Coordinates of C-alpha atoms in Angstrom, one line a residue:
M1 CA 18.7 91.1 5.3
P2 CA 15.7 88.8 5.9
V3 CA 16.1 86.2 8.6
P4 CA 15.5 82.7 7.4
P5 CA 12.7 80.8 9.2
S6 CA 13.7 78.5 12.0
P7 CA 13.5 74.7 11.4
T8 CA 10.4 74.6 13.6
E9 CA 8.7 77.2 11.6
R10 CA 9.6 75.6 8.3
D11 CA 8.4 72.2 9.3
V12 CA 5.2 73.1 11.1
E13 CA 3.9 76.5 9.9
A14 CA 5.1 76.7 6.3
P15 CA 2.0 77.7 4.3
D16 CA 0.6 76.4 1.1
A17 CA -1.9 78.2 -1.1
G18 CA -5.4 76.7 -0.9
P19 CA -8.0 76.6 -3.7
D20 CA -9.3 80.0 -2.5
G21 CA -5.9 81.6 -2.5
H22 CA -5.6 81.6 1.2
A23 CA -2.7 79.9 2.9
E24 CA -3.2 76.5 4.5
P25 CA -0.9 74.6 7.0
R26 CA 1.1 71.8 5.6
R27 CA -0.3 68.6 7.3
R28 CA 1.4 65.7 5.4
R29 CA 4.0 65.0 8.0
R30 CA 1.4 64.7 10.7
W31 CA 0.0 61.5 9.2
L32 CA 3.3 60.2 7.8
K33 CA 4.7 59.7 11.3
P34 CA 1.9 57.4 12.6
L35 CA 2.0 55.5 9.3
A36 CA 5.8 54.9 9.7
W37 CA 5.2 53.6 13.2
T38 CA 2.5 51.3 12.0
L39 CA 4.6 49.9 9.2
A40 CA 7.5 49.4 11.6
A41 CA 5.2 47.5 14.0
V42 CA 3.9 45.3 11.2
L43 CA 7.5 44.5 10.0
V44 CA 8.5 43.6 13.6
L45 CA 5.5 41.3 13.9
C46 CA 6.3 39.6 10.6
A47 CA 9.9 39.1 11.6
A48 CA 8.8 37.7 14.9
A49 CA 6.4 35.3 13.1
V50 CA 9.0 34.2 10.7
G51 CA 11.6 33.8 13.5
G52 CA 9.1 31.9 15.6
Y53 CA 8.2 29.6 12.7
A54 CA 11.9 28.9 12.0
W55 CA 12.4 28.3 15.7
H56 CA 9.4 25.9 15.7
L57 CA 10.8 23.9 12.7
R58 CA 14.3 23.7 14.3
R59 CA 12.8 22.5 17.6
T60 CA 10.7 19.9 15.7
V61 CA 13.8 18.5 14.1
S62 CA 15.8 18.6 17.4
D63 CA 13.1 16.9 19.3
N64 CA 12.2 14.2 16.8
V65 CA 15.5 13.1 15.2
Q66 CA 17.3 10.3 17.0
R67 CA 21.1 9.7 16.8
A68 CA 23.1 6.6 16.7
P69 CA 26.7 5.5 15.7
L70 CA 25.8 4.8 12.1
L71 CA 29.2 5.7 10.6
P72 CA 32.2 3.4 11.1
D73 CA 34.5 4.3 13.9
A74 CA 37.3 1.9 12.9
P75 CA 39.1 1.1 9.7
A76 CA 37.5 -1.4 7.4
E77 CA 38.8 -4.9 7.4
H78 CA 40.9 -5.3 4.3
R79 CA 40.6 -9.1 4.3
I80 CA 37.8 -11.2 3.0
V81 CA 36.6 -14.8 3.4
P82 CA 38.0 -16.9 0.5
Q83 CA 35.3 -18.8 -1.4
D84 CA 34.6 -20.5 -4.7
D85 CA 31.9 -19.6 -7.2
K86 CA 29.3 -21.7 -5.3
G87 CA 29.9 -19.9 -2.1
N88 CA 31.9 -22.6 -0.4
L89 CA 34.8 -21.7 1.9
V90 CA 38.2 -22.6 0.5
D91 CA 41.7 -22.6 2.0
S92 CA 44.9 -21.0 0.7
S93 CA 45.3 -23.8 -1.8
G94 CA 41.8 -23.4 -3.2
K95 CA 40.6 -26.6 -1.6
I96 CA 37.0 -26.6 -0.4
V97 CA 36.8 -26.7 3.5
T98 CA 34.4 -29.3 4.9
D99 CA 32.8 -29.6 8.4
Q100 CA 32.8 -32.7 10.6
Q101 CA 30.1 -34.3 8.5
G102 CA 32.1 -33.8 5.3
K103 CA 29.8 -31.0 4.0
P104 CA 31.3 -27.9 2.4
V105 CA 31.4 -24.9 4.8
D106 CA 29.2 -22.0 3.8
A107 CA 31.5 -19.0 3.3
G108 CA 28.5 -16.7 4.1
A109 CA 28.5 -18.0 7.7
A110 CA 32.1 -17.1 8.3
H111 CA 34.0 -13.9 8.8
V112 CA 37.5 -12.5 9.5
D113 CA 38.4 -11.8 13.1
A114 CA 40.8 -9.2 14.5
K115 CA 43.7 -11.7 14.0
G116 CA 42.9 -12.1 10.3
Q117 CA 41.6 -15.6 10.8
I118 CA 38.5 -17.1 9.4
V119 CA 36.0 -17.9 12.2
D120 CA 32.5 -19.3 12.5
Q121 CA 29.4 -17.5 13.9
Q122 CA 30.5 -18.3 17.4
G123 CA 34.0 -16.8 16.8
K124 CA 35.7 -20.2 16.7
P125 CA 38.6 -20.5 14.2
I126 CA 37.8 -22.7 11.2
L127 CA 40.7 -25.1 10.5
S128 CA 42.0 -26.8 7.4
G129 CA 44.5 -29.5 7.8
G130 CA 44.6 -28.6 11.5
K131 CA 45.7 -25.0 10.8
P132 CA 43.6 -21.8 10.9
I133 CA 42.5 -20.3 7.6
L134 CA 43.6 -16.8 7.0
G135 CA 41.5 -14.1 5.2
T136 CA 42.5 -13.0 1.8
A137 CA 43.7 -9.4 1.3
S138 CA 41.5 -7.6 -1.2
E139 CA 42.0 -4.2 -2.8
E140 CA 38.3 -4.2 -3.7
V141 CA 37.4 -3.2 -0.1
A142 CA 39.9 -0.3 0.1
Q143 CA 38.1 2.8 1.5
P144 CA 38.2 5.9 -0.7
K145 CA 39.2 9.4 0.5
K146 CA 37.7 12.7 -0.6
V147 CA 39.5 14.2 -3.6
A148 CA 39.7 17.8 -5.0
T149 CA 37.5 16.9 -8.1
S150 CA 34.6 16.2 -5.7
K151 CA 34.7 19.9 -4.7
D152 CA 32.1 20.5 -2.0
S153 CA 29.6 17.9 -3.1
L154 CA 28.0 15.8 -0.4
N155 CA 27.1 12.1 -0.3
Y156 CA 24.5 10.8 2.1
L157 CA 23.5 7.1 2.7
V158 CA 19.7 6.9 3.2
L159 CA 18.3 3.6 4.5
G160 CA 14.7 2.7 4.6
S161 CA 13.6 0.0 6.9
D162 CA 10.3 -1.9 7.1
S163 CA 9.4 -2.6 10.7
R164 CA 6.6 -5.1 9.9
G165 CA 6.8 -8.9 10.1
S166 CA 9.8 -10.8 8.7
D167 CA 11.3 -7.5 7.3
Q168 CA 11.8 -6.1 10.8
G169 CA 15.3 -4.6 11.3
R170 CA 16.3 -5.1 7.6
S171 CA 17.5 -2.4 5.3
D172 CA 14.8 -2.6 2.6
V173 CA 15.8 0.6 0.7
I174 CA 19.5 1.5 0.2
V175 CA 20.1 4.9 -1.5
V176 CA 23.1 7.1 -2.0
A177 CA 22.0 10.7 -2.3
H178 CA 24.6 12.8 -4.1
V179 CA 24.2 16.6 -3.7
S180 CA 26.1 18.7 -6.2
D181 CA 28.7 21.3 -5.3
D182 CA 26.4 24.1 -6.4
R183 CA 23.5 22.6 -4.4
K184 CA 21.3 22.7 -7.5
R185 CA 21.0 19.0 -8.2
V186 CA 20.3 15.9 -6.2
D187 CA 20.9 12.4 -7.6
L188 CA 19.4 9.3 -5.8
V189 CA 21.3 6.1 -6.6
H190 CA 19.3 3.1 -5.6
F191 CA 21.2 -0.1 -4.7
P192 CA 19.1 -3.3 -5.1
R193 CA 19.3 -5.2 -1.8
D194 CA 20.1 -8.4 -3.8
L195 CA 23.2 -6.8 -5.5
Y196 CA 26.0 -9.3 -5.2
V197 CA 29.1 -7.5 -3.8
I198 CA 32.2 -8.0 -1.6
I199 CA 31.6 -7.2 2.1
P200 CA 34.8 -6.2 4.1
G201 CA 35.7 -8.9 6.6
R202 CA 33.2 -11.3 5.0
G203 CA 33.2 -12.0 1.3
K204 CA 30.7 -12.1 -1.5
N205 CA 27.1 -11.7 -0.6
K206 CA 24.0 -9.7 -1.1
I207 CA 24.6 -6.0 -0.2
N208 CA 21.8 -6.2 2.3
A209 CA 23.7 -8.8 4.2
A210 CA 26.3 -6.1 5.2
Y211 CA 23.5 -4.4 7.2
Q212 CA 22.5 -7.6 8.8
Y213 CA 26.1 -8.5 9.8
G214 CA 27.3 -5.1 11.0
G215 CA 24.5 -2.5 10.7
A216 CA 24.9 0.8 8.9
P217 CA 28.7 1.1 9.6
L218 CA 29.5 -2.1 7.7
L219 CA 27.1 -1.1 4.9
V220 CA 29.0 2.2 4.6
Q221 CA 32.3 0.3 4.3
T222 CA 30.8 -1.9 1.7
I223 CA 29.3 0.8 -0.5
Q224 CA 32.2 3.3 -0.3
P225 CA 34.7 1.2 -2.4
L226 CA 31.9 0.8 -5.0
I227 CA 31.1 4.5 -5.4
G228 CA 34.7 5.8 -5.0
V229 CA 33.7 8.6 -2.6
P230 CA 33.3 8.7 1.2
I231 CA 29.8 8.8 2.8
D232 CA 29.4 12.1 4.7
H233 CA 26.4 11.2 6.8
V234 CA 23.8 8.4 7.2
A235 CA 20.1 8.6 7.8
T236 CA 17.6 5.8 8.4
I237 CA 13.8 6.2 8.2
D238 CA 11.1 3.7 8.8
F239 CA 8.5 3.1 6.1
N240 CA 5.9 4.5 8.4
G241 CA 7.7 7.9 8.0
F242 CA 7.0 7.9 4.3
K243 CA 3.4 7.0 4.9
S244 CA 2.9 9.8 7.4
M245 CA 4.8 12.3 5.1
T246 CA 2.5 11.4 2.3
D247 CA -0.7 11.9 4.3
A248 CA 0.6 15.2 5.7
I249 CA 0.6 16.7 2.2
G250 CA -2.7 15.2 1.0
G251 CA -1.2 12.3 -0.9
V252 CA 1.0 12.3 -4.0
D253 CA 0.8 11.6 -7.7
V254 CA 3.1 8.8 -8.8
P255 CA 3.9 7.7 -12.4
T256 CA 3.3 4.0 -12.8
D257 CA 3.2 1.6 -15.7
S258 CA -0.6 2.2 -16.0
G259 CA -0.3 6.0 -15.9
V260 CA -0.2 8.5 -13.1
R261 CA -1.9 7.4 -9.9
H262 CA -2.8 9.3 -6.7
F263 CA -1.7 7.5 -3.5
N264 CA -2.4 8.2 0.1
G265 CA 0.1 6.9 2.6
T266 CA -1.4 3.5 3.0
Q267 CA -1.9 3.0 -0.7
G268 CA 1.6 4.1 -1.5
L269 CA 3.1 1.8 1.1
A270 CA 1.2 -1.2 -0.3
W271 CA 2.4 -0.3 -3.9
V272 CA 6.1 -0.2 -3.0
R273 CA 5.9 -3.3 -0.8
E274 CA 4.5 -5.4 -3.7
R275 CA 7.0 -8.3 -4.5
Y276 CA 5.3 -10.5 -7.0
G277 CA 4.3 -10.1 -10.7
L278 CA 6.9 -7.4 -11.4
D279 CA 8.7 -7.3 -14.7
Q280 CA 12.2 -7.1 -13.2
G281 CA 11.6 -8.4 -9.6
D282 CA 13.7 -6.6 -7.1
I283 CA 14.9 -4.1 -9.7
S284 CA 11.3 -3.1 -10.4
R285 CA 10.5 -2.9 -6.7
G286 CA 13.4 -0.6 -6.3
K287 CA 12.2 1.6 -9.2
R288 CA 8.8 1.8 -7.5
Q289 CA 10.4 2.9 -4.2
M290 CA 12.4 5.6 -6.0
A291 CA 9.3 6.9 -7.9
F292 CA 7.3 7.0 -4.6
I293 CA 10.1 8.7 -2.7
R294 CA 10.7 11.2 -5.5
A295 CA 7.0 12.0 -5.6
V296 CA 6.9 12.6 -1.8
L297 CA 10.0 14.9 -2.0
T298 CA 8.7 16.7 -5.1
K299 CA 5.4 17.7 -3.5
G300 CA 7.0 18.4 -0.1
L301 CA 9.3 20.9 -1.8
S302 CA 6.6 22.5 -4.0
R303 CA 5.6 26.1 -3.4
D304 CA 2.1 25.1 -2.3
V305 CA 3.5 23.1 0.6
L306 CA 6.5 25.4 1.4
L307 CA 4.2 28.4 1.6
N308 CA 1.7 26.6 3.9
P309 CA 3.3 26.7 7.4
R310 CA 0.8 24.2 8.9
E311 CA 1.2 21.7 6.1
F312 CA 5.0 21.9 5.8
S313 CA 5.3 21.7 9.6
S314 CA 3.2 18.5 9.6
Y315 CA 5.3 17.1 6.7
L316 CA 8.6 17.9 8.5
D317 CA 7.3 16.4 11.8
A318 CA 6.2 13.2 10.0
G319 CA 9.5 12.7 8.3
T320 CA 11.7 13.4 11.3
R321 CA 9.6 11.5 13.8
N322 CA 10.8 8.2 12.3
M323 CA 14.3 9.2 11.5
T324 CA 17.7 8.4 13.0
V325 CA 21.0 10.0 11.8
D326 CA 24.6 9.4 12.6
S327 CA 25.9 11.0 15.8
G328 CA 27.9 13.6 14.0
F329 CA 25.0 15.0 12.0
T330 CA 24.1 17.9 14.3
V331 CA 21.0 20.1 14.0
D332 CA 23.2 23.0 13.0
E333 CA 24.7 21.0 10.2
M334 CA 21.3 19.8 9.1
Q335 CA 20.0 23.3 9.0
K336 CA 23.0 24.5 7.1
A337 CA 22.5 21.7 4.5
A338 CA 18.8 22.5 4.2
L339 CA 19.4 26.2 3.7
S340 CA 22.1 25.5 1.0
M341 CA 19.5 23.4 -0.9
R342 CA 16.6 25.8 -0.4
N343 CA 16.2 26.3 -4.2
V344 CA 16.0 22.6 -5.0
R345 CA 12.7 21.5 -6.5
G346 CA 11.2 18.3 -7.8
G347 CA 12.7 18.8 -11.3
D348 CA 16.2 18.9 -9.7
I349 CA 15.9 15.4 -8.2
H350 CA 17.1 12.6 -10.4
T351 CA 17.0 8.8 -9.8
T352 CA 19.1 5.9 -11.1
T353 CA 19.8 2.3 -10.2
A354 CA 23.3 0.9 -9.4
P355 CA 24.4 -0.7 -12.7
W356 CA 23.8 -4.4 -13.1
V357 CA 23.8 -7.0 -15.9
A358 CA 21.7 -9.9 -14.7
A359 CA 19.4 -11.3 -12.0
E360 CA 20.0 -15.0 -11.5
P361 CA 20.4 -17.8 -8.9
G362 CA 23.6 -17.4 -6.9
P363 CA 25.4 -19.6 -4.4
N364 CA 23.2 -21.8 -2.2
N365 CA 20.3 -21.0 -4.6
M366 CA 19.8 -17.5 -3.4
S367 CA 18.6 -14.9 -5.8
I368 CA 21.3 -12.3 -6.7
V369 CA 21.6 -9.2 -8.9
V370 CA 25.0 -9.3 -10.7
M371 CA 26.7 -6.0 -10.7
S372 CA 28.3 -4.4 -13.8
R373 CA 31.8 -3.7 -12.6
S374 CA 32.8 -1.5 -15.6
Q375 CA 29.6 0.6 -15.4
M376 CA 30.0 0.9 -11.6
A377 CA 33.5 2.3 -12.2
T378 CA 31.9 4.9 -14.6
L379 CA 29.3 5.8 -11.9
A380 CA 32.1 6.2 -9.3
E381 CA 34.0 8.5 -11.7
H382 CA 31.0 10.8 -12.1
L383 CA 30.5 10.9 -8.4
R384 CA 34.1 11.7 -7.8
T385 CA 34.1 14.5 -10.3
D386 CA 30.6 15.8 -9.3
S387 CA 29.4 15.3 -12.9
M388 CA 26.2 13.3 -12.5
A389 CA 24.4 15.5 -14.9
T390 CA 26.3 13.7 -17.8
Y391 CA 26.0 10.2 -16.3
V392 CA 24.4 7.6 -18.6
D393 CA 23.8 3.9 -18.0
N394 CA 23.4 2.0 -21.3
V395 CA 24.4 -1.3 -19.6
S396 CA 21.7 -2.2 -17.2
P397 CA 18.8 -4.1 -18.8
K398 CA 15.7 -2.0 -19.3
Q399 CA 13.4 -5.1 -19.4
G400 CA 13.6 -8.6 -18.2
F401 CA 16.5 -10.0 -16.1
G402 CA 19.4 -9.8 -18.5
G403 CA 22.0 -12.5 -18.4

């Protein structure tokens, strides 16, 4: 019986017939082995490069982003300052409260203290008939809790501040970013800073006043009852951040009333800062801000930028260098959120404005934007049920100031 060749003989010496009929050694495996090692080395280098790039991006975020107590750490005050339609402070009987000169007391200059009493800016109780005035309990400032219909959707409060001149320290852009449960859609809801709302522990005032009175925590407590869902995290970014992000990606194309225009950072910032000659005043300015922000996000999430490590790294560095988030928003959680939304592109980002019915003079001759309560309730329902894809606002004026 023939003896089968050994493995060594079969692998190394097994002959093949050559063109002349003579046997030739099989040599394929001799060059396959070095090729395999070469491919393995290339894959290792690629993995190291990708890992190094990911580590670099994570380090950029970790080094740049600042943290602060932006979420409320105490329950919202359920009482508000009682006032009449002109913004005057009134007592429990509805009588206008006057100061020592006989002038009506501005309700906007008062707030509710820990005892539930109305106090002035120095914390001194305001009296009526020799007795302290108590704040009025209001269900309109009740804070919502997350419900099952919201599923795993997320809600971020994004605040843009302008560090120049008289705007220093103010919240010039107020946006609720709703991320759908499936992480395929992002809705940016812009709140005009002149929107007239109820501020917990205060009373009726422009929504931006909440930021001035109590920073981001009070603004969160003001917005949550309106949108019917809790805010998960807060982020603030200076306008210079948008400017730098724009320049990092070579400028952006923004749709305007006169057609699509290409802006660099300086030009874009000047365009969104414009206050005068706008068709709908503060509303139009907010729409410009949303158009510019959407353009910056759209290009930043485009394949051209994402596949250009140097450009995307500069874009991320510019955005995070001017950013502050709430203390609980860790780098790990930020990375997890970013990875879950990795397939979001410009067409998946949608913008809308908090519903309103008129822009008109308010108490003490201040300009206010009057909110549509019924349409705000509809918006809140779509946020609670994670159904923003079907949300429609046919109430807010498309031109002019309504009223």
